Structure formats: structure tokens, C-alpha cells
Short mmCIF file of C-alpha atoms in Angstrom, two decimals:
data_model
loop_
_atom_site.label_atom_id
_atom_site.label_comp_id
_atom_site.label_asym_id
_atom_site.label_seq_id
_atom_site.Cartn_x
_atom_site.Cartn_y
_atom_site.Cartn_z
CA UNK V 71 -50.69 13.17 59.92
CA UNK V 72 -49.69 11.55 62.81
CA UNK V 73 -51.90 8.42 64.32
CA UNK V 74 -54.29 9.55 66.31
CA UNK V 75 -55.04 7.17 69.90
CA UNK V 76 -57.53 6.67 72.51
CA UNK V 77 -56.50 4.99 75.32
CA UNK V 78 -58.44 3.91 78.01
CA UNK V 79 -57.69 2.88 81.38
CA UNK V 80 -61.20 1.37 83.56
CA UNK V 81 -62.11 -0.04 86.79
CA UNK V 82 -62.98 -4.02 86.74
CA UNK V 83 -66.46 -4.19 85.95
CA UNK V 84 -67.15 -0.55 84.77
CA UNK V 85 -67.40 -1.53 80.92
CA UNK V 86 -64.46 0.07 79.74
CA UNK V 87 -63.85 -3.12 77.79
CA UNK V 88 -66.74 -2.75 75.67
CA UNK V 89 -66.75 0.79 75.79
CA UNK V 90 -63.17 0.76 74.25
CA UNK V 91 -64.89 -2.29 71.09
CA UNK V 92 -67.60 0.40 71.16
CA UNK V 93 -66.45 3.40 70.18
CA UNK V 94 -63.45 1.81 68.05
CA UNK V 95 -66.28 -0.21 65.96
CA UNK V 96 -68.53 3.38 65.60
CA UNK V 97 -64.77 5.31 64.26
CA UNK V 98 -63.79 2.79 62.64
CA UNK V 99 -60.59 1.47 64.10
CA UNK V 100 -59.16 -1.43 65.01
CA UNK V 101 -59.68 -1.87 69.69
CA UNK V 102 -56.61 -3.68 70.91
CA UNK V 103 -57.14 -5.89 73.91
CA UNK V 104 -57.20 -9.52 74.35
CA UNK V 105 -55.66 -8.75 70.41
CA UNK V 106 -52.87 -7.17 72.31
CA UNK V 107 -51.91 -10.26 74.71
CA UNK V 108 -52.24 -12.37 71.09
CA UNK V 109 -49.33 -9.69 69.81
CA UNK V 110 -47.22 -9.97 73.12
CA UNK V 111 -47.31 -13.63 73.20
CA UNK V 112 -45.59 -14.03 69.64
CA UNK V 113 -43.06 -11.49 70.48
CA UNK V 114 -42.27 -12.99 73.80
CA UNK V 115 -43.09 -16.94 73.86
CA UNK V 116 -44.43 -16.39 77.61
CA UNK V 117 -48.53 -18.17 77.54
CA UNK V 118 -51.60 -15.77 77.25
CA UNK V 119 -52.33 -16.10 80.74
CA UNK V 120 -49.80 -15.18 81.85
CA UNK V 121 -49.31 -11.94 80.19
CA UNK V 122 -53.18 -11.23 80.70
CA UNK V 123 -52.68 -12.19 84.53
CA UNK V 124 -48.40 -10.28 84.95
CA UNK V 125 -49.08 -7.39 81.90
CA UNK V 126 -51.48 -5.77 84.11
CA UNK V 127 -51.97 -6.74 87.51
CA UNK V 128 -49.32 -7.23 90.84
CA UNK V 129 -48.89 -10.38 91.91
CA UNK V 130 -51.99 -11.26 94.47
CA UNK V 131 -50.06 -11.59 97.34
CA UNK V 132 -46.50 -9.85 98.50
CA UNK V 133 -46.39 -7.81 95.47
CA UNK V 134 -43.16 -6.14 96.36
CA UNK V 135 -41.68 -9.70 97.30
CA UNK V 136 -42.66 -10.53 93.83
CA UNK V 137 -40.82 -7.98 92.44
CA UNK V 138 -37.53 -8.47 93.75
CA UNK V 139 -37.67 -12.09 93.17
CA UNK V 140 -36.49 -14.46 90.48
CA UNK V 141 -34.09 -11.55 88.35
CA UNK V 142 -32.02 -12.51 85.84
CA UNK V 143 -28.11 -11.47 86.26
CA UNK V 144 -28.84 -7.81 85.31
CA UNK V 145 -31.72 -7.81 87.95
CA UNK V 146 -34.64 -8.04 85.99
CA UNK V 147 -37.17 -9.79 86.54
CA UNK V 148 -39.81 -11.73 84.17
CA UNK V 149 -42.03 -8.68 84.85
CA UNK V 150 -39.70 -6.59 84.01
CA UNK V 151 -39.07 -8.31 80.87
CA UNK V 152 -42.97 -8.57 79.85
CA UNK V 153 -43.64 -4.81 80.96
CA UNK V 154 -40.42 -3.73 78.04
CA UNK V 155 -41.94 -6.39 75.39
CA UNK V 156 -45.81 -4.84 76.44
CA UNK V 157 -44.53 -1.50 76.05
CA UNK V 158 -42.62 -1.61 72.58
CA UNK V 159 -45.97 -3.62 71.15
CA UNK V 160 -47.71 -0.52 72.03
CA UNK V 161 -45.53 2.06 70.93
CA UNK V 162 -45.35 0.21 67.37
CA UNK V 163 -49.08 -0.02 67.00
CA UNK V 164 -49.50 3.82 67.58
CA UNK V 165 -46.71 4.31 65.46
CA UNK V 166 -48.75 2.31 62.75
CA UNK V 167 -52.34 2.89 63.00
CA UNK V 168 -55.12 4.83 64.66
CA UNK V 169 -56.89 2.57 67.28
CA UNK V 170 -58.46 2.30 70.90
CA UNK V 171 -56.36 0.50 73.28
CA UNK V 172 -57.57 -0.59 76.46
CA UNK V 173 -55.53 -1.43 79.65
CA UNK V 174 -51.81 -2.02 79.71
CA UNK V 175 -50.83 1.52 81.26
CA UNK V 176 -50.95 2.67 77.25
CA UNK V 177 -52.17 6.10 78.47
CA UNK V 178 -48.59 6.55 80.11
CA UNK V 179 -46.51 4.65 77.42
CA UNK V 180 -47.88 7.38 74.70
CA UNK V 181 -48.13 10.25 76.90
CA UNK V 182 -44.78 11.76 75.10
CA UNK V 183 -45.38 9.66 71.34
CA UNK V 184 -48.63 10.08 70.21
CA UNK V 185 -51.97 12.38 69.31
CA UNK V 186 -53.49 10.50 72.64
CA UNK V 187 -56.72 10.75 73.98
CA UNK V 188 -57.03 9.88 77.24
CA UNK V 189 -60.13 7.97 79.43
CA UNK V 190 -60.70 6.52 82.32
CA UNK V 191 -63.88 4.56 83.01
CA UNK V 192 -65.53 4.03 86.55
CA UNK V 193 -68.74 3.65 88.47
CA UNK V 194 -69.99 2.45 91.93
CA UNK V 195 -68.97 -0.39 93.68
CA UNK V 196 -73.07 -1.55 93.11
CA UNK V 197 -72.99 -1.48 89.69
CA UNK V 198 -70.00 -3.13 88.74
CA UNK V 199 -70.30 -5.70 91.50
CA UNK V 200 -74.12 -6.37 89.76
CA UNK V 201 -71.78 -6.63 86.49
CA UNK V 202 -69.27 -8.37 87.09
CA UNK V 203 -71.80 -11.11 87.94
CA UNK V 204 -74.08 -10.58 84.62
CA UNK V 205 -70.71 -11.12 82.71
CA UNK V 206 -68.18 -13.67 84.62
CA UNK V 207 -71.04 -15.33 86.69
CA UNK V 208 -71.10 -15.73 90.28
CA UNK V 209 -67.36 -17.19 92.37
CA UNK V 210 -66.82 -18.24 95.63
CA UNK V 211 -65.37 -14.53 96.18
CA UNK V 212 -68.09 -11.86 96.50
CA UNK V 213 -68.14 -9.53 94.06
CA UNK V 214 -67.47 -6.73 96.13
CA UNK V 215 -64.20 -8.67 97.17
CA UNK V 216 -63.17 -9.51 93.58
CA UNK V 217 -63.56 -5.76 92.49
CA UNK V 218 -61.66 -4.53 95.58
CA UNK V 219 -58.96 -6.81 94.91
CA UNK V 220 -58.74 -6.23 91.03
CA UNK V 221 -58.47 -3.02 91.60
CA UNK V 222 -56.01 -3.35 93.92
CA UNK V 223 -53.47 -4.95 91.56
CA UNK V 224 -54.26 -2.91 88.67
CA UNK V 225 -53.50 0.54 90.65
CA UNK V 226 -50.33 -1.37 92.77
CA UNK V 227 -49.13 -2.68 88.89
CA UNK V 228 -49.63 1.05 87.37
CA UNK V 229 -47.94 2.78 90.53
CA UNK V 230 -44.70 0.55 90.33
CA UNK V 231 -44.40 1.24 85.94
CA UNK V 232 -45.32 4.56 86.24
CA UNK V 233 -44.79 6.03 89.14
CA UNK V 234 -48.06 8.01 88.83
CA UNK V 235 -51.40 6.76 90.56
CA UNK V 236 -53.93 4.90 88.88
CA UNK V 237 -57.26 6.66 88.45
CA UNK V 238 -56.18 10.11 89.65
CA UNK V 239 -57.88 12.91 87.48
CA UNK V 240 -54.77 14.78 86.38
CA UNK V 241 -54.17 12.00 84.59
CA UNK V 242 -56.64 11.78 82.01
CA UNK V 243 -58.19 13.76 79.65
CA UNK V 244 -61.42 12.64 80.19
CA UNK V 245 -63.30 10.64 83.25
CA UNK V 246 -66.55 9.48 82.62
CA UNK V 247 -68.93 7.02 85.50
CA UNK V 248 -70.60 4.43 83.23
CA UNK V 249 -72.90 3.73 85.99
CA UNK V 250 -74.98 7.00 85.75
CA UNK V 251 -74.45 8.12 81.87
CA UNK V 252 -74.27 4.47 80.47
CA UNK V 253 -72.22 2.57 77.86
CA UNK V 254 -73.51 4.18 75.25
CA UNK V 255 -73.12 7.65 76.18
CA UNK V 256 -69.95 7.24 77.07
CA UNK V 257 -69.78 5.52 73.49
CA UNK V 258 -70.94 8.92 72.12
CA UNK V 259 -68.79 11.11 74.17
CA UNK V 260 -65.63 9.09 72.78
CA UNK V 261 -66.76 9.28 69.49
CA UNK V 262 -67.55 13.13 69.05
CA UNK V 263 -64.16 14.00 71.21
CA UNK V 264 -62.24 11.96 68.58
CA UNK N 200 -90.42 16.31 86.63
CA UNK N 201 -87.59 17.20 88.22
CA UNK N 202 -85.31 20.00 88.33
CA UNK N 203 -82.06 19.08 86.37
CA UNK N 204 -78.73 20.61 87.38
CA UNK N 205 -75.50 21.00 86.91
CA UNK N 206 -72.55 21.16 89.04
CA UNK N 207 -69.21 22.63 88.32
CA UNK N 208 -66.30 21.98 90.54
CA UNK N 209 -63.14 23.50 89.04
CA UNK N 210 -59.17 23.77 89.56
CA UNK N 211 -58.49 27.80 89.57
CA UNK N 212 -57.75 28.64 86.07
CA UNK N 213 -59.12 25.80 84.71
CA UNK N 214 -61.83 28.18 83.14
CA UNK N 215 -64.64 25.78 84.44
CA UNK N 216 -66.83 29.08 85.86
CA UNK N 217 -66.41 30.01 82.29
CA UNK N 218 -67.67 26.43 80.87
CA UNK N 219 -70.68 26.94 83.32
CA UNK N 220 -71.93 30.30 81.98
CA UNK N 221 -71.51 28.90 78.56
CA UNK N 222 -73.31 25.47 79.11
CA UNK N 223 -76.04 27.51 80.65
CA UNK N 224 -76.09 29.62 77.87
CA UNK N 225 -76.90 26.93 75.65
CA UNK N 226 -79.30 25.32 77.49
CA UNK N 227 -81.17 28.17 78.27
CA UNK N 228 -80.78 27.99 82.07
CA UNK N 229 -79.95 30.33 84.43
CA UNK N 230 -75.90 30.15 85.89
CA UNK N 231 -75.38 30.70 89.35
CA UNK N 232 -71.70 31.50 90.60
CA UNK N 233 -71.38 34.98 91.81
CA UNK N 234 -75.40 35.01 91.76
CA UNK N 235 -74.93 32.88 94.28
CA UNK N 236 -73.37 34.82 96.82
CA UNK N 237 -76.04 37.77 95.47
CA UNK N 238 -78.13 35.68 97.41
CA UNK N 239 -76.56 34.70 100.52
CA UNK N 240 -75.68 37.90 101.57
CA UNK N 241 -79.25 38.74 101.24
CA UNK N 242 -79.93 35.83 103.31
CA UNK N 243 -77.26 36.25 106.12
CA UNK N 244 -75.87 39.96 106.03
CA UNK N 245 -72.63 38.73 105.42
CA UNK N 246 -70.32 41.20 102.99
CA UNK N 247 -70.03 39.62 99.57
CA UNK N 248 -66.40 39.49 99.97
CA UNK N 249 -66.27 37.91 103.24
CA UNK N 250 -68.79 34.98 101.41
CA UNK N 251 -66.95 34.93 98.70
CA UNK N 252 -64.15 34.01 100.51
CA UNK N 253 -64.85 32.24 103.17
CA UNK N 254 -67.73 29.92 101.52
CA UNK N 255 -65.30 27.91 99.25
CA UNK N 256 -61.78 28.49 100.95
CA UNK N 257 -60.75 27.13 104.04
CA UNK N 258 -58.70 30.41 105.84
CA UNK N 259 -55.06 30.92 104.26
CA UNK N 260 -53.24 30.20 107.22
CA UNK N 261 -53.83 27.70 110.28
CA UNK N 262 -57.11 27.00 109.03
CA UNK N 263 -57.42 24.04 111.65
CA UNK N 264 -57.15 27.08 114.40
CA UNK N 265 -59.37 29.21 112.56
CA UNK N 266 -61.81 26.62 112.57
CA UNK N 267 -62.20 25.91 115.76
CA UNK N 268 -62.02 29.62 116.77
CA UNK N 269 -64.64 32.49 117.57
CA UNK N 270 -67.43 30.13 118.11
CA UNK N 271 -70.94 31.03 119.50
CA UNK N 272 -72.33 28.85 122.63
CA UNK N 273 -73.48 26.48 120.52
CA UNK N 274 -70.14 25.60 119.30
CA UNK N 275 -70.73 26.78 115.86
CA UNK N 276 -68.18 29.34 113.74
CA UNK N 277 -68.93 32.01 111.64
CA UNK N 278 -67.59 29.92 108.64
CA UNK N 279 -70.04 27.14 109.74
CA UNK N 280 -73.26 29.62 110.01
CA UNK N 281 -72.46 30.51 106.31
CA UNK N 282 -72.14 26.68 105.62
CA UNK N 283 -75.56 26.27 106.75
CA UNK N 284 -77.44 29.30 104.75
CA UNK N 285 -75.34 28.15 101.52
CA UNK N 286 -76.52 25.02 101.78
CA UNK N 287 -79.74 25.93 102.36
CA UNK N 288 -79.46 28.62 99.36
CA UNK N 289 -78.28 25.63 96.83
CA UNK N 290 -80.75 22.76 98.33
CA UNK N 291 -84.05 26.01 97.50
CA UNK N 292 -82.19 26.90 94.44
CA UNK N 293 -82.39 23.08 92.86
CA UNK N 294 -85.98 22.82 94.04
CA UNK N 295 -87.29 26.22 92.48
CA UNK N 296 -85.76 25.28 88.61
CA UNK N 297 -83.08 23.71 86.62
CA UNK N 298 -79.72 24.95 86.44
CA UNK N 299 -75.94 25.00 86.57
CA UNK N 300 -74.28 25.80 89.81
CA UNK N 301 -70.45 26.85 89.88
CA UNK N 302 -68.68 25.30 93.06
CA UNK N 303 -69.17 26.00 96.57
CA UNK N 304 -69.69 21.97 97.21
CA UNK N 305 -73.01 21.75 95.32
CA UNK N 306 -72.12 18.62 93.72
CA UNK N 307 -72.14 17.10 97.45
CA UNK N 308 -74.86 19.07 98.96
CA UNK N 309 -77.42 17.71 95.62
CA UNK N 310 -76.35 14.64 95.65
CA UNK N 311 -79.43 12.64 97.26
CA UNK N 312 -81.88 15.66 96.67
CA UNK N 313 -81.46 16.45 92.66
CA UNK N 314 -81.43 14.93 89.09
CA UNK N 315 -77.51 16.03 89.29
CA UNK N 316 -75.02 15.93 86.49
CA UNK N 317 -71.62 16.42 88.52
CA UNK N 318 -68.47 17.46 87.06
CA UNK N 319 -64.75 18.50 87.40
CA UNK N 320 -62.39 20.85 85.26
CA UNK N 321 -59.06 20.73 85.49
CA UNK N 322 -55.99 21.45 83.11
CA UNK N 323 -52.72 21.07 84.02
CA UNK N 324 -50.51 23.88 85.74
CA UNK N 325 -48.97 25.78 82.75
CA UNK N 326 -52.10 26.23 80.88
CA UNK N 327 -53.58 27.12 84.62
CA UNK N 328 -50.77 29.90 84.92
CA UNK N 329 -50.89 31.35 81.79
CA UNK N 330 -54.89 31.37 82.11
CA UNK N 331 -54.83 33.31 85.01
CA UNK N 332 -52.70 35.89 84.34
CA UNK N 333 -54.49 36.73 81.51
CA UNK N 334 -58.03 36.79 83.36
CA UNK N 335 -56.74 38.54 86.90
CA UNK N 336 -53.03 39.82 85.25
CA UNK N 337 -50.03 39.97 87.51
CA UNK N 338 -50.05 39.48 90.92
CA UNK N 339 -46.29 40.06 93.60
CA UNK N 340 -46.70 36.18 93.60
CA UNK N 341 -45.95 33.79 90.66
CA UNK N 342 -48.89 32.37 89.14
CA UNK N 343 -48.15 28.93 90.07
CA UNK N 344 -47.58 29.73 93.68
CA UNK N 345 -51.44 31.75 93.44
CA UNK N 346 -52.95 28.32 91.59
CA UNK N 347 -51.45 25.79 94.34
CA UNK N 348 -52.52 27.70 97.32
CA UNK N 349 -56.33 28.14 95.70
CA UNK N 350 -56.55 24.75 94.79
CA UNK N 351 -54.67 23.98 98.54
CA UNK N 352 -57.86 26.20 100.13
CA UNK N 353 -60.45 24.93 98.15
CA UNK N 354 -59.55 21.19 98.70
CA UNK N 355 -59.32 21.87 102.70
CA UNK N 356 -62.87 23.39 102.63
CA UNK N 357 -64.01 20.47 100.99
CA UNK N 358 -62.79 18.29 102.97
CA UNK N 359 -63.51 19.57 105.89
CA UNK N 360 -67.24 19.96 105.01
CA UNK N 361 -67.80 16.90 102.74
CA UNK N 362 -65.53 14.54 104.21
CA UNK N 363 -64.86 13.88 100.60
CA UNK N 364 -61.48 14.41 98.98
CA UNK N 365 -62.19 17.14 96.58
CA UNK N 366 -61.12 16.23 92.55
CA UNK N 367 -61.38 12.38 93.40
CA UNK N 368 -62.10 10.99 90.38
CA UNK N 369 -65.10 8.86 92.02
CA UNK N 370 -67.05 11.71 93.49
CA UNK N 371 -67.93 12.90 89.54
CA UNK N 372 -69.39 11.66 86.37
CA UNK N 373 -67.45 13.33 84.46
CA UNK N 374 -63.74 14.81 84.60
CA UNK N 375 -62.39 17.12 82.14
CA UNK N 376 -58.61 18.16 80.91
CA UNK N 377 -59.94 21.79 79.53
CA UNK N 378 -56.41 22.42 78.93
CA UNK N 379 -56.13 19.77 76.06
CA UNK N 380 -60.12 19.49 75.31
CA UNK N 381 -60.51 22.93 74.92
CA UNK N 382 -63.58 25.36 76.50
CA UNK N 383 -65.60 25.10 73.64
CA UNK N 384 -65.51 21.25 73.43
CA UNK N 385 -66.34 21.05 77.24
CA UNK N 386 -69.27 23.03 76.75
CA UNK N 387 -70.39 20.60 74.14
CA UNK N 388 -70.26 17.54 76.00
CA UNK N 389 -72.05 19.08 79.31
CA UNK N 390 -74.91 19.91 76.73
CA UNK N 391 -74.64 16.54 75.01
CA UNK N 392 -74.99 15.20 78.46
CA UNK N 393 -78.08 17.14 79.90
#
């Protein structure tokens, strides 16, 4: 039987993180995602943060600049590089095990290679802003502004690997808005769909 | 207490008018899809075709004309009389008892008045085409070509009333793929989730 996957791709602050540890800890499964950057970093040498910060997001500011910049002689660039590493740790952990990965554009990496479920999490800019603050404390940003701007380089990040846009509906199997069902229905939706 | 209802919004063929009757079913609530229009023709003395029609789907061709065409003194259309009664039909309907209502832009036109669970169905075009063949057989045009200029309609009426961008994943609580999910498994989460 082949492995069977959820992935599950979220808006910052919608608690698709712990929804992901969640429903993984209820099936029993291992939830890659801070484990992931651990896996990346042996295979590649490049620092944590900087595969938590370049695996996922565009560059803050001049994005496209970024990504024309600093390629080696076969134009690629460290991106480039991480994205290939990022998406052949993810194709051998489906090809190993059941689990719940969360982030890292997995939902389009297995689209074609695995029994995939797959999510997207999101709610209202209100709750996640009150969130975001309950779980990474208050910044000289506003939350509203650190959302907007997450957000921002997630989707830009997902658009350039994938050529599909981030959080459109055709591309999941399932949407669910934390903010009016909760974490733990969503939990329970996962868990019976699986 | 409150009335509870449900909304269905639904890509043609996605089978998410049958979903509704089957939720309802379950729950032991009434359905309202073609009920609906039972009820604004009663109200307005419009033919149940014309409502049918013209209540969920902007006009085929140069619907910006049409809109802006055959209006009384007051500036109003036809199209935006019926607006009015439907509206008016849904907002009654959610105060006299608990329900599911199948599209005509419920989900927007509950969404500060009701205890509203709002959801989309989609699938993805093949299972669409083959879908609707089977419900409404063969048609001079190819299914696909029938699915993208329902959907096409559909999304211009709801736009155009809503100011909303119909199947945005953020205007729902929950999306579902009924193509992969299945009917059946749709129906059980929407009665998980009530």
C-alpha cells in the first residue's frame, strides 16, 4: 500500500502549524516541520535559518531582483539550489512513511507521487493578527502588517515554484477557516478524512 | 436560539445541490434550491424559468449591457427587482427555521444576519464533465465548454452583486474537492460540522 500524505499549506497565524502536530499526533504519524528544515540542513550544509527564512518565503524586498541574482555558472541560484534539495527531502519522506507535512509547497511536490490529501488553513485577518500576538508576542510591526507581509512572500515564493497561486481553492482538497470551526475541529475533520 | 443554516455554493457539476439535499436529509432540515424559486415566483410573478435563470447567472452575452438596460425610472433592472425579493426570500427563510440553502448568494446575503455554516464544492473539470453528462446527457456543446460558461455566469452574478469574487477561498469555511472526497464523505463532514 502506498504511503498515504496530508499536506497542508496555512496562512501565518491561522494554526495550521498545530493543526498539522494535531491531527498527525491523533493518527499516529510522524508531522514534519521545523523536523523538515533539521533534514534539509544535513543534506545541504546551508544554517536553519536560512532554509526556514529562503525554503518558504521570497526575499522581503525585490523578490524578482533576488532571483536573478548571485547564480552559479549554470544560472542557478542558492534558491534554486535549496528549493531541488527541499523538494527531494520531501519526495523521500512520502516515499517512506505516512505523515503530515506542513509548508514547503509539499501539496504541489506530491501532487503526481503520492496518496495526498490536501489542506489549506485560513481565517480572518482579526484572528490571526490576535494570534500571532498570543504566540510570537508583540514587534515593532503591527500584526496586521506582519500577516500581510508573510503572506505576501509565502504566495510570491509558491507562485514562482509552482506556477499555480497560493491559496486558490482548485488547489486543495479541502479548505477549512480555523477562525470560525476552531483547531480542534479542524483536528477532527483531518482525522476522519484520513 | 438561533436558526442554523447552511449554505451551498457550487461549481456546475460539482454535485454540491446534491450534497445539500443529502446533508439536509440527515439533519432533518428542510433543503431549499428549486424550493426556492417555488417561492419567489409566488412572491414576484416572475416565470420559474426566467428566476431560475436570471437569479444566479449574469445574462450569456454582454451582460455589462444587459445590466444596465431596460431599467424603470428609478434606475433599477428587472434582474435587480428579482435581486431584491430573493434576498428578501433567503433573509425570511433563515429567520422562520434552520436549514440548508443551495446558491443564489446566500452565503453573502446571511452573513451578518444568521448562525451560517458557508461552503464551496468544487471538483476539477473532468470529473465536472463526465458528471454532467450523466445528470443533463448530451448537449450540441462539449461538456467542458457548458461547465466554463456556467461557472463564467455564475461568478459574474456574484460579483456583480456581492462585490465578492465568487470561489475565493476566504469568503468560506469550508472548501471541498467532491471530485476526490467523494459525495458521500462531503455529506459527512457538513453534518459533523452543524
Amino acid at each position: 500500500m502506498r504511503n498515504r500524505i496530508i499536506t497542508i499549506s496555512r496562512e501565518f497565524g491561522s494554526g495550521g502549524r498545530t493543526i498539522g502536530r494535531e491531527t498527525a499526533a491523533k493518527l499516529g504519524i510522524p508531522c514534519y516541520d521545523h523536523e523538515l528544515i533539521d533534514k534539509i540542513a544535513e543534506k545541504t550544509g546551508f544554517a536553519k535559518g536560512y532554509i526556514a527564512e529562503r525554503g518558504e518565503y521570497a526575499a522581503s524586498s525585490s523578490w524578482l531582483a533576488n532571483a536573478f541574482a548571485d547564480r552559479d555558472y549554470n544560472g542557478r541560484s542558492n534558491q534554486d539550489y535549496l528549493w531541488n534539495m527541499q523538494r527531494q527531502v520531501i519526495l523521500e519522506l512520502a516515499e517512506k512513511e505516512s505523515c503530515v507535512i506542513v509548508g514547503r509547497c509539499a501539496d504541489y511536490i506530491l501532487r503526481d507521487t503520492a496518496d495526498c490529501l490536501t489542506v489549506f488553513i485560513h481565517a480572518d485577518k482579526a484572528k490571526r493578527a490576535e494570534r500571532i500576538v498570543k504566540q510570537y508576542g508583540e514587534r515593532d510591526d503591527a500584526p496586521e502588517k506582519r500577516l500581510k507581509e508573510k503572506d505576501k512572500r509565502r504566495a510570491a515564493y509558491y507562485q514562482f515554484y509552482t506556477d499555480l497561486k497560493w491559496g486558490a481553492v482548485e488547489n486543495y482538497h479541502v479548505a477549512l477557516d480555523s477562525g470560525v470551526l476552531g483547531i480542534e475541529k479542524c483536528v477532527e475533520i483531518l482525522t476522519s478524512l484520513y
